[in-house]
Short mmCIF file of C-alpha atoms in Angstrom, two decimals:
data_model
loop_
_atom_site.label_atom_id
_atom_site.label_comp_id
_atom_site.label_asym_id
_atom_site.label_seq_id
_atom_site.Cartn_x
_atom_site.Cartn_y
_atom_site.Cartn_z
CA MET A 1500 24.16 14.29 -47.77
CA ARG A 1501 22.86 17.56 -48.97
CA ILE A 1502 19.36 18.57 -47.87
CA ALA A 1503 16.98 21.57 -48.65
CA HIS A 1504 14.05 22.25 -46.58
CA VAL A 1505 11.58 24.19 -48.42
CA SER A 1506 8.58 26.05 -46.56
CA ASP A 1507 6.53 28.85 -47.50
CA CYS A 1508 6.74 29.99 -43.92
CA TYR A 1509 10.29 29.89 -41.44
CA LEU A 1510 11.82 31.99 -38.69
CA PRO A 1511 11.32 34.60 -37.45
CA ARG A 1512 8.02 33.90 -37.80
CA VAL A 1513 7.29 31.54 -35.39
CA GLY A 1514 5.13 28.44 -35.67
CA GLY A 1515 4.46 24.61 -35.40
CA ILE A 1516 6.15 24.34 -38.87
CA GLU A 1517 8.74 26.74 -38.60
CA MET A 1518 9.87 25.31 -35.49
CA HIS A 1519 9.79 21.98 -36.62
CA VAL A 1520 11.71 22.54 -39.56
CA ARG A 1521 14.18 24.19 -37.64
CA ASP A 1522 14.82 21.82 -35.22
CA LEU A 1523 15.02 19.14 -38.19
CA ALA A 1524 17.51 20.85 -39.67
CA CYS A 1525 19.60 21.77 -36.37
CA ARG A 1526 19.75 18.12 -35.58
CA GLN A 1527 20.75 16.90 -39.45
CA LEU A 1528 23.36 19.59 -39.19
CA ALA A 1529 24.86 17.92 -35.99
CA ALA A 1530 24.94 14.45 -37.53
CA GLY A 1531 27.02 15.69 -40.48
CA HIS A 1532 24.93 16.71 -43.27
CA GLU A 1533 24.90 19.98 -45.38
CA VAL A 1534 21.24 21.57 -44.68
CA GLU A 1535 19.77 24.55 -46.17
CA VAL A 1536 16.22 26.15 -45.52
CA ILE A 1537 14.36 27.88 -48.33
CA THR A 1538 11.79 30.03 -47.71
CA ALA A 1539 9.40 33.12 -48.73
CA THR A 1540 9.54 34.64 -45.18
CA PRO A 1541 11.83 37.83 -45.08
CA PRO A 1542 14.02 38.52 -42.07
CA ILE A 1543 13.32 40.72 -39.40
CA PRO A 1544 16.15 43.07 -38.50
CA GLY A 1545 17.13 42.11 -35.02
CA LYS A 1546 15.25 38.99 -35.00
CA ALA A 1547 16.11 36.49 -37.84
CA PRO A 1548 18.45 33.55 -36.06
CA VAL A 1549 21.86 33.41 -37.11
CA GLY A 1550 24.66 31.38 -35.30
CA ILE A 1551 26.81 28.42 -35.14
CA GLY A 1552 24.28 25.04 -35.38
CA LEU A 1553 21.70 26.88 -37.50
CA PRO A 1554 20.88 25.91 -41.29
CA ALA A 1555 21.87 28.40 -43.91
CA VAL A 1556 18.48 30.02 -45.07
CA ARG A 1557 17.96 31.28 -48.36
CA ARG A 1558 14.88 33.82 -48.18
CA LEU A 1559 13.53 34.32 -52.01
CA CYS A 1560 12.35 37.84 -52.75
CA PRO A 1561 12.64 39.43 -49.55
CA ASP A 1562 12.70 42.65 -50.50
CA VAL A 1563 9.33 42.74 -51.92
CA ALA A 1564 7.18 44.32 -49.27
CA SER A 1565 3.84 42.95 -50.37
CA PRO A 1566 3.22 39.22 -48.57
CA THR A 1567 0.85 38.39 -51.55
CA LEU A 1568 3.40 39.25 -54.29
CA ARG A 1569 6.59 38.39 -52.46
CA THR A 1570 4.75 34.43 -52.30
CA LEU A 1571 3.70 34.65 -55.75
CA ARG A 1572 7.21 35.57 -56.85
CA ALA A 1573 9.03 33.26 -54.70
CA ALA A 1574 6.90 30.50 -56.18
CA ALA A 1575 7.94 31.60 -59.36
CA GLY A 1576 11.52 31.42 -58.40
CA VAL A 1577 11.81 28.16 -56.13
CA ALA A 1578 12.20 26.29 -59.14
CA ALA A 1579 15.46 27.38 -60.28
CA ALA A 1580 16.81 27.69 -56.45
CA VAL A 1581 15.95 23.90 -56.13
CA ASN A 1582 17.12 22.69 -59.47
CA ALA A 1583 20.76 24.59 -59.19
CA GLY A 1584 21.36 23.36 -56.06
CA GLY A 1585 22.90 20.13 -56.38
CA TYR A 1586 20.66 18.69 -53.57
CA ASP A 1587 20.51 14.96 -52.83
CA VAL A 1588 16.94 15.10 -51.07
CA VAL A 1589 14.50 17.90 -51.20
CA HIS A 1590 11.98 17.86 -48.14
CA VAL A 1591 9.27 19.89 -48.71
CA HIS A 1592 7.09 20.83 -45.82
CA ALA A 1593 3.11 22.12 -47.02
CA SER A 1594 0.12 23.21 -45.39
CA ILE A 1595 -2.92 24.30 -46.55
CA ALA A 1596 -2.16 27.16 -49.14
CA SER A 1597 1.71 26.74 -49.70
CA PRO A 1598 2.48 27.97 -53.59
CA VAL A 1599 6.54 27.83 -52.61
CA ALA A 1600 6.23 24.31 -51.46
CA VAL A 1601 4.24 23.20 -54.11
CA ALA A 1602 6.53 24.40 -56.54
CA ALA A 1603 9.27 22.99 -55.02
CA ALA A 1604 8.05 19.53 -55.17
CA HIS A 1605 6.62 20.32 -58.81
CA ALA A 1606 10.29 21.38 -59.95
CA ALA A 1607 12.45 18.54 -58.09
CA GLY A 1608 9.78 15.86 -59.10
CA ARG A 1609 10.23 16.84 -63.03
CA ASN A 1610 13.93 17.13 -62.62
CA GLU A 1611 14.21 13.69 -60.87
CA ILE A 1612 15.39 15.36 -57.84
CA PRO A 1613 14.50 12.89 -54.85
CA VAL A 1614 12.00 14.61 -52.98
CA VAL A 1615 9.65 13.80 -49.78
CA VAL A 1616 6.27 16.18 -49.12
CA THR A 1617 5.35 16.52 -45.62
CA MET A 1618 1.69 17.89 -45.09
CA HIS A 1619 1.36 19.79 -41.71
CA SER A 1620 -2.24 20.88 -41.81
CA VAL A 1621 -5.30 18.87 -42.13
CA ILE A 1622 -6.94 19.65 -45.83
CA THR A 1623 -10.53 18.41 -45.28
CA GLY A 1624 -12.74 21.37 -45.83
CA TYR A 1625 -10.04 22.67 -48.39
CA GLY A 1626 -9.74 19.35 -50.63
CA ALA A 1627 -11.44 21.14 -53.59
CA LEU A 1628 -8.84 24.00 -53.69
CA VAL A 1629 -5.77 21.74 -52.97
CA GLY A 1630 -7.20 18.63 -55.18
CA SER A 1631 -6.93 21.55 -57.91
CA ILE A 1632 -3.75 22.66 -57.54
CA ALA A 1633 -2.39 19.20 -57.67
CA SER A 1634 -4.20 18.56 -60.49
CA LEU A 1635 -3.24 21.63 -62.26
CA ILE A 1636 0.39 20.76 -61.98
CA ARG A 1637 0.29 16.75 -61.70
CA ILE A 1638 1.89 16.64 -58.72
CA GLY A 1639 -0.03 13.78 -57.50
CA SER A 1640 1.60 11.57 -60.41
CA LEU A 1641 5.33 12.73 -59.63
CA PRO A 1642 7.95 10.40 -58.25
CA ILE A 1643 7.23 11.69 -54.93
CA ILE A 1644 7.35 10.20 -51.41
CA TRP A 1645 4.09 11.62 -49.25
CA SER A 1646 3.79 12.07 -45.90
CA ALA A 1647 2.06 13.88 -43.21
CA VAL A 1648 2.48 14.61 -39.49
CA SER A 1649 -0.23 12.29 -37.87
CA GLU A 1650 -2.81 9.80 -39.07
CA THR A 1651 -5.73 12.55 -39.06
CA ALA A 1652 -3.68 14.78 -41.92
CA ALA A 1653 -3.04 11.86 -43.68
CA GLN A 1654 -6.08 10.13 -44.58
CA PRO A 1655 -7.40 13.19 -46.48
CA LEU A 1656 -4.11 13.67 -48.49
CA ALA A 1657 -4.29 9.83 -49.44
CA ARG A 1658 -7.79 11.01 -50.74
CA MET A 1659 -6.88 13.86 -52.41
CA LEU A 1660 -4.15 11.87 -54.14
CA GLY A 1661 -6.85 9.64 -55.34
CA GLY A 1662 -5.25 6.36 -53.72
CA ARG A 1663 -2.14 6.61 -56.06
CA ARG A 1664 0.32 7.11 -53.42
CA GLU A 1665 0.79 5.81 -50.35
CA VAL A 1666 1.12 8.95 -47.33
CA ALA A 1667 3.21 7.88 -44.53
CA VAL A 1668 3.01 9.12 -40.99
CA LEU A 1669 5.93 11.49 -40.10
CA PRO A 1670 5.33 13.13 -36.96
CA ASN A 1671 6.37 16.19 -34.99
CA ALA A 1672 8.77 15.50 -32.41
CA ILE A 1673 10.32 16.78 -29.15
CA ASP A 1674 13.33 17.18 -27.03
CA LEU A 1675 12.22 15.78 -23.69
CA SER A 1676 15.22 17.50 -21.86
CA GLN A 1677 13.68 20.96 -22.96
CA TRP A 1678 10.46 20.21 -21.12
CA GLN A 1679 10.84 17.98 -17.80
CA LEU A 1680 11.37 20.60 -15.33
CA PRO A 1681 10.87 20.22 -11.92
CA ALA A 1682 7.05 20.59 -11.07
CA ALA A 1683 5.95 23.94 -8.82
CA VAL A 1684 4.49 23.17 -5.62
CA PRO A 1685 1.42 25.14 -5.15
CA GLU A 1686 0.54 26.75 -1.97
CA PRO A 1687 -2.98 26.70 -0.22
CA GLY A 1688 -4.94 29.24 -2.32
CA ASP A 1689 -3.03 29.28 -5.43
CA PRO A 1690 -5.14 29.49 -8.67
CA VAL A 1691 -5.49 26.65 -11.06
CA VAL A 1692 -3.42 27.91 -13.82
CA ILE A 1693 -4.84 27.11 -17.53
CA ALA A 1694 -2.46 27.38 -20.55
CA SER A 1695 -2.94 27.15 -23.94
CA VAL A 1696 0.16 28.21 -26.62
CA MET A 1697 -1.34 29.27 -30.49
CA ARG A 1698 -1.34 31.19 -33.19
CA LEU A 1699 -4.14 33.65 -32.54
CA ALA A 1700 -5.41 32.67 -36.09
CA GLY A 1701 -9.34 31.56 -36.47
CA ARG A 1702 -8.31 28.08 -37.60
CA LYS A 1703 -6.99 27.67 -34.02
CA ARG A 1704 -10.08 29.01 -32.36
CA PRO A 1705 -8.64 31.54 -29.74
CA LEU A 1706 -12.01 32.82 -29.75
CA PRO A 1707 -14.16 29.93 -28.72
CA LEU A 1708 -10.74 29.26 -26.17
CA VAL A 1709 -11.76 32.80 -24.26
CA ARG A 1710 -15.80 31.95 -24.89
CA MET A 1711 -15.30 28.52 -23.11
CA LEU A 1712 -13.29 29.74 -20.32
CA ALA A 1713 -15.73 32.46 -19.43
CA ARG A 1714 -18.28 29.63 -19.04
CA VAL A 1715 -15.87 27.49 -16.56
CA ARG A 1716 -15.46 30.54 -14.58
CA ALA A 1717 -19.09 31.00 -14.05
CA ALA A 1718 -19.90 26.81 -13.24
CA VAL A 1719 -16.80 26.69 -10.65
CA PRO A 1720 -17.58 28.05 -7.56
CA GLY A 1721 -16.05 31.76 -6.62
CA ASP A 1722 -13.76 30.66 -3.89
CA VAL A 1723 -11.75 28.41 -6.54
CA ALA A 1724 -9.24 30.64 -8.34
CA MET A 1725 -8.28 30.49 -11.77
CA GLU A 1726 -5.66 32.40 -14.06
CA ALA A 1727 -5.69 31.60 -17.65
CA VAL A 1728 -2.38 32.35 -20.20
CA ILE A 1729 -2.61 32.32 -23.81
CA VAL A 1730 0.62 32.12 -25.21
CA GLY A 1731 1.12 33.61 -29.19
CA ASP A 1732 0.24 35.99 -31.40
CA GLY A 1733 -1.65 36.53 -34.84
CA PRO A 1734 -4.41 38.37 -36.45
CA GLN A 1735 -7.05 37.47 -33.94
CA HIS A 1736 -4.69 39.12 -31.22
CA ALA A 1737 -6.82 42.64 -30.87
CA LYS A 1738 -10.35 40.79 -31.18
CA VAL A 1739 -9.40 38.33 -28.31
CA ALA A 1740 -8.22 41.26 -26.36
CA ALA A 1741 -11.27 43.32 -26.97
CA TYR A 1742 -13.03 40.08 -25.80
CA LEU A 1743 -11.73 39.80 -22.36
CA ARG A 1744 -12.26 43.79 -21.75
CA ARG A 1745 -15.70 43.46 -22.84
CA HIS A 1746 -16.46 40.57 -20.17
CA ASP A 1747 -14.42 41.97 -17.59
CA MET A 1748 -11.64 39.00 -17.79
CA ALA A 1749 -8.90 40.42 -18.42
CA GLY A 1750 -7.83 40.21 -14.47
CA TRP A 1751 -7.68 36.36 -15.00
CA VAL A 1752 -6.81 35.69 -18.29
CA ARG A 1753 -3.43 37.28 -19.81
CA LEU A 1754 -2.15 36.97 -23.15
CA THR A 1755 1.52 37.04 -23.45
CA GLY A 1756 2.24 37.17 -26.97
CA VAL A 1757 5.38 35.10 -28.46
CA LEU A 1758 7.40 33.36 -25.59
CA PRO A 1759 10.60 31.61 -25.84
CA ARG A 1760 10.65 27.93 -25.19
CA ALA A 1761 12.14 28.56 -21.99
CA ASP A 1762 9.53 30.54 -20.60
CA ILE A 1763 6.58 28.58 -21.65
CA ALA A 1764 8.35 25.50 -20.15
CA ALA A 1765 8.54 27.45 -16.93
CA LEU A 1766 5.04 28.39 -17.55
CA PHE A 1767 3.82 25.08 -17.99
CA SER A 1768 5.90 23.37 -14.64
CA ARG A 1769 3.09 25.47 -12.54
CA THR A 1770 0.24 24.80 -14.81
CA GLY A 1771 -2.62 22.68 -13.94
CA VAL A 1772 -4.39 22.22 -17.13
CA TYR A 1773 -3.56 22.57 -20.69
CA VAL A 1774 -6.26 23.52 -23.29
CA ALA A 1775 -6.00 22.67 -27.10
CA PRO A 1776 -9.15 24.12 -28.49
CA ALA A 1777 -8.82 23.30 -32.01
CA SER A 1778 -10.67 21.02 -33.95
CA LEU A 1779 -8.78 20.60 -37.17
CA GLU A 1780 -5.45 20.37 -35.57
CA SER A 1781 -3.04 18.26 -37.42
CA PHE A 1782 -0.71 17.18 -34.40
CA GLY A 1783 -0.49 19.67 -31.72
CA ILE A 1784 3.07 19.89 -30.99
CA ALA A 1785 2.41 22.43 -27.86
CA ALA A 1786 0.02 19.77 -26.17
CA LEU A 1787 2.78 17.39 -26.61
CA GLU A 1788 5.02 19.84 -25.15
CA ALA A 1789 2.98 20.17 -22.19
CA ARG A 1790 2.22 16.46 -21.60
CA SER A 1791 5.85 15.91 -21.74
CA ALA A 1792 5.96 18.75 -18.89
CA GLY A 1793 3.68 16.60 -16.79
CA VAL A 1794 0.41 18.55 -17.65
CA PRO A 1795 -3.10 16.99 -18.29
CA VAL A 1796 -4.17 18.22 -21.56
CA LEU A 1797 -7.97 18.59 -22.88
CA ALA A 1798 -8.34 18.45 -26.29
CA SER A 1799 -10.62 17.47 -29.20
CA THR A 1800 -11.60 14.09 -30.16
CA ARG A 1801 -11.36 15.28 -33.52
CA GLY A 1802 -7.96 16.23 -34.71
CA GLY A 1803 -3.98 14.91 -34.19
CA VAL A 1804 -4.12 15.57 -30.46
CA ALA A 1805 -6.57 12.62 -30.09
CA GLU A 1806 -4.06 10.54 -31.57
CA ILE A 1807 -0.85 11.39 -29.09
CA ILE A 1808 -2.79 12.25 -25.87
CA ALA A 1809 -4.97 8.82 -24.37
CA HIS A 1810 -8.22 10.21 -22.98
CA GLY A 1811 -8.29 9.38 -18.91
CA GLU A 1812 -4.38 8.53 -19.04
CA GLU A 1813 -2.52 11.74 -20.65
CA GLY A 1814 -5.66 13.91 -19.94
CA LEU A 1815 -9.08 14.15 -21.43
CA LEU A 1816 -10.77 14.36 -24.94
CA ALA A 1817 -14.20 16.32 -25.53
CA GLY A 1818 -16.35 15.60 -28.48
CA SER A 1819 -17.66 19.35 -28.74
CA ASP A 1820 -17.60 22.81 -27.03
CA ASP A 1821 -19.90 22.15 -24.45
CA ASP A 1822 -18.37 18.87 -23.46
CA MET A 1823 -15.15 21.07 -23.15
CA VAL A 1824 -16.49 23.06 -21.07
CA ASP A 1825 -17.89 20.50 -18.91
CA GLN A 1826 -14.25 18.77 -19.11
CA LEU A 1827 -12.55 21.63 -17.99
CA THR A 1828 -14.86 22.17 -15.20
CA ARG A 1829 -14.29 18.69 -13.97
CA LEU A 1830 -10.41 19.46 -14.03
CA VAL A 1831 -10.35 22.75 -12.33
CA ARG A 1832 -12.50 21.30 -9.56
CA ASP A 1833 -10.88 18.18 -8.98
CA ARG A 1834 -7.75 18.57 -7.93
CA GLU A 1835 -6.96 15.02 -7.31
CA LEU A 1836 -7.76 14.15 -11.30
CA ARG A 1837 -5.19 16.73 -12.16
CA CYS A 1838 -2.97 15.44 -9.77
CA SER A 1839 -3.69 11.53 -11.09
CA LEU A 1840 -3.08 12.73 -14.92
CA ALA A 1841 -0.08 14.56 -14.03
CA ALA A 1842 1.68 12.09 -12.25
CA HIS A 1843 1.36 9.54 -15.13
CA ASN A 1844 2.81 12.14 -17.64
CA ARG A 1845 6.02 12.87 -15.35
CA ARG A 1846 6.02 8.99 -15.10
CA ILE A 1847 5.71 7.71 -18.46
CA PRO A 1848 7.67 9.62 -21.27
CA THR A 1849 5.87 10.37 -24.68
CA ARG A 1850 7.23 8.41 -27.65
CA TYR A 1851 7.19 11.26 -30.09
CA THR A 1852 10.54 11.85 -29.48
CA TRP A 1853 13.27 12.93 -32.07
CA GLU A 1854 14.91 9.55 -32.15
CA GLU A 1855 11.78 7.90 -33.86
CA THR A 1856 11.21 11.14 -35.87
CA TRP A 1857 14.60 11.07 -37.05
CA GLN A 1858 14.75 7.50 -37.82
CA ARG A 1859 11.72 7.54 -39.78
CA THR A 1860 12.64 10.83 -41.66
CA GLU A 1861 16.31 8.98 -42.68
CA GLU A 1862 13.88 5.98 -44.12
CA LEU A 1863 11.93 8.50 -46.53
CA TYR A 1864 14.60 9.95 -47.63
CA HIS A 1865 16.21 6.59 -48.69
CA GLN A 1866 13.27 5.71 -50.37
CA ALA A 1867 12.86 9.17 -51.74
CA LEU A 1868 16.80 8.13 -53.59
CA GLY A 1869 15.04 4.83 -54.33
CA VAL A 1870 12.03 6.23 -56.61
CA VAL A 1871 14.65 8.12 -58.87
CA GLY A 1872 17.21 5.66 -58.93
CA HIS A 1873 19.87 7.40 -57.30
CA SER A 1874 22.26 5.43 -55.33
CA VAL A 1875 21.94 5.51 -51.43
CA ASP A 1876 25.55 4.47 -51.09
CA ALA A 1877 26.89 6.81 -54.02
CA VAL A 1878 25.35 9.53 -51.76
CA THR A 1879 26.49 8.79 -48.15
CA ALA A 1880 29.68 7.61 -49.55
CA GLU A 1881 30.90 11.46 -49.58
CA GLU A 1882 29.78 11.65 -45.89
CA GLU A 1883 32.36 10.95 -42.83
CA PRO A 1884 32.46 7.39 -41.60
CA GLU A 1885 30.95 8.20 -37.89
CA GLU A 1886 27.48 7.01 -37.51
CA ASP A 1887 24.65 9.67 -37.14
CA VAL A 1888 24.34 10.81 -33.30
CA LEU A 1889 21.04 12.84 -32.48
CA PRO A 1890 22.32 16.20 -30.10
CA THR A 1891 20.22 15.63 -27.15
CA SER A 1892 19.19 19.48 -27.81
CA ALA A 1893 18.81 22.10 -30.76
#
């Protein structure tokens, strides 16, 4: 099967959508499919990933310097790329503002190319904007298979579509082997390590996180050592760093910037608590990775993380920032509770693995083929007769 993944953002920019698209495309390549990624993200010299096992990438308008102008031109040109690509399925990955993805879905749907749209964000609060775009190009009436990464993301999308389309849940997934490292054995006096991985942007709430950390430090006895590590980069990096300096927190709260997965896994092996402060998180792939590494997760009751973390078993859920401060203080002070949650997470693996997500993705592709009247047998007849087998890692 020839598959196109369309996403406004892709590597070398790092984020949840970017990593998910890369991982899914790699697995499809390993299973014998022909895969290409279409994106408006330009390459960064020396950082753009290339190599065996990685999908081909078509970067639209890479020489346009202005990000806004580049995105607008890419949105105008993506239809030609989709229509001329000879794809059996176009898988569109959308977020709050994804003009390239929306234009690709519109072009594929109008030309009866099988298309699956996956919403990676929660559009609550942005419904009028997204709804007006959908109404403008009538995307909601096209023969598209709709999905979202969680029930939290699926419900507002279904409302935006006016109930005319079923929205399937197509969750993110992880490779367990990348995260199940041996846990570090803490020495007496070692600090309780608090970790968080995010894009440092307003919707992820890095500033509220460091404010909460300051309150927790004030509530925890001084003889309990604490270390906080925030992994990631983004537009609020300077503001977060300035807050840490103003409040004399730079000695125990560290901003690492973007780290490779192996380094994040090593960090999780010595982490006592993972904190996910966002209240509009659509899924929470970093929280799932931490949970799979055996780390107790603290997250909001609102958002997609609450769908993948069972309160009192895999971590704790908080209904407000005040509640999150109380729960984090409790976890820092209560070693027995941390150990109990960690033992559960190490003993019982998450169900959000690539095996399940792979199967669900294939089902949605076949539905898309059926919606536009394409024969599944005709598409798959050109492939090798061997059964698709998932690799154990990307």
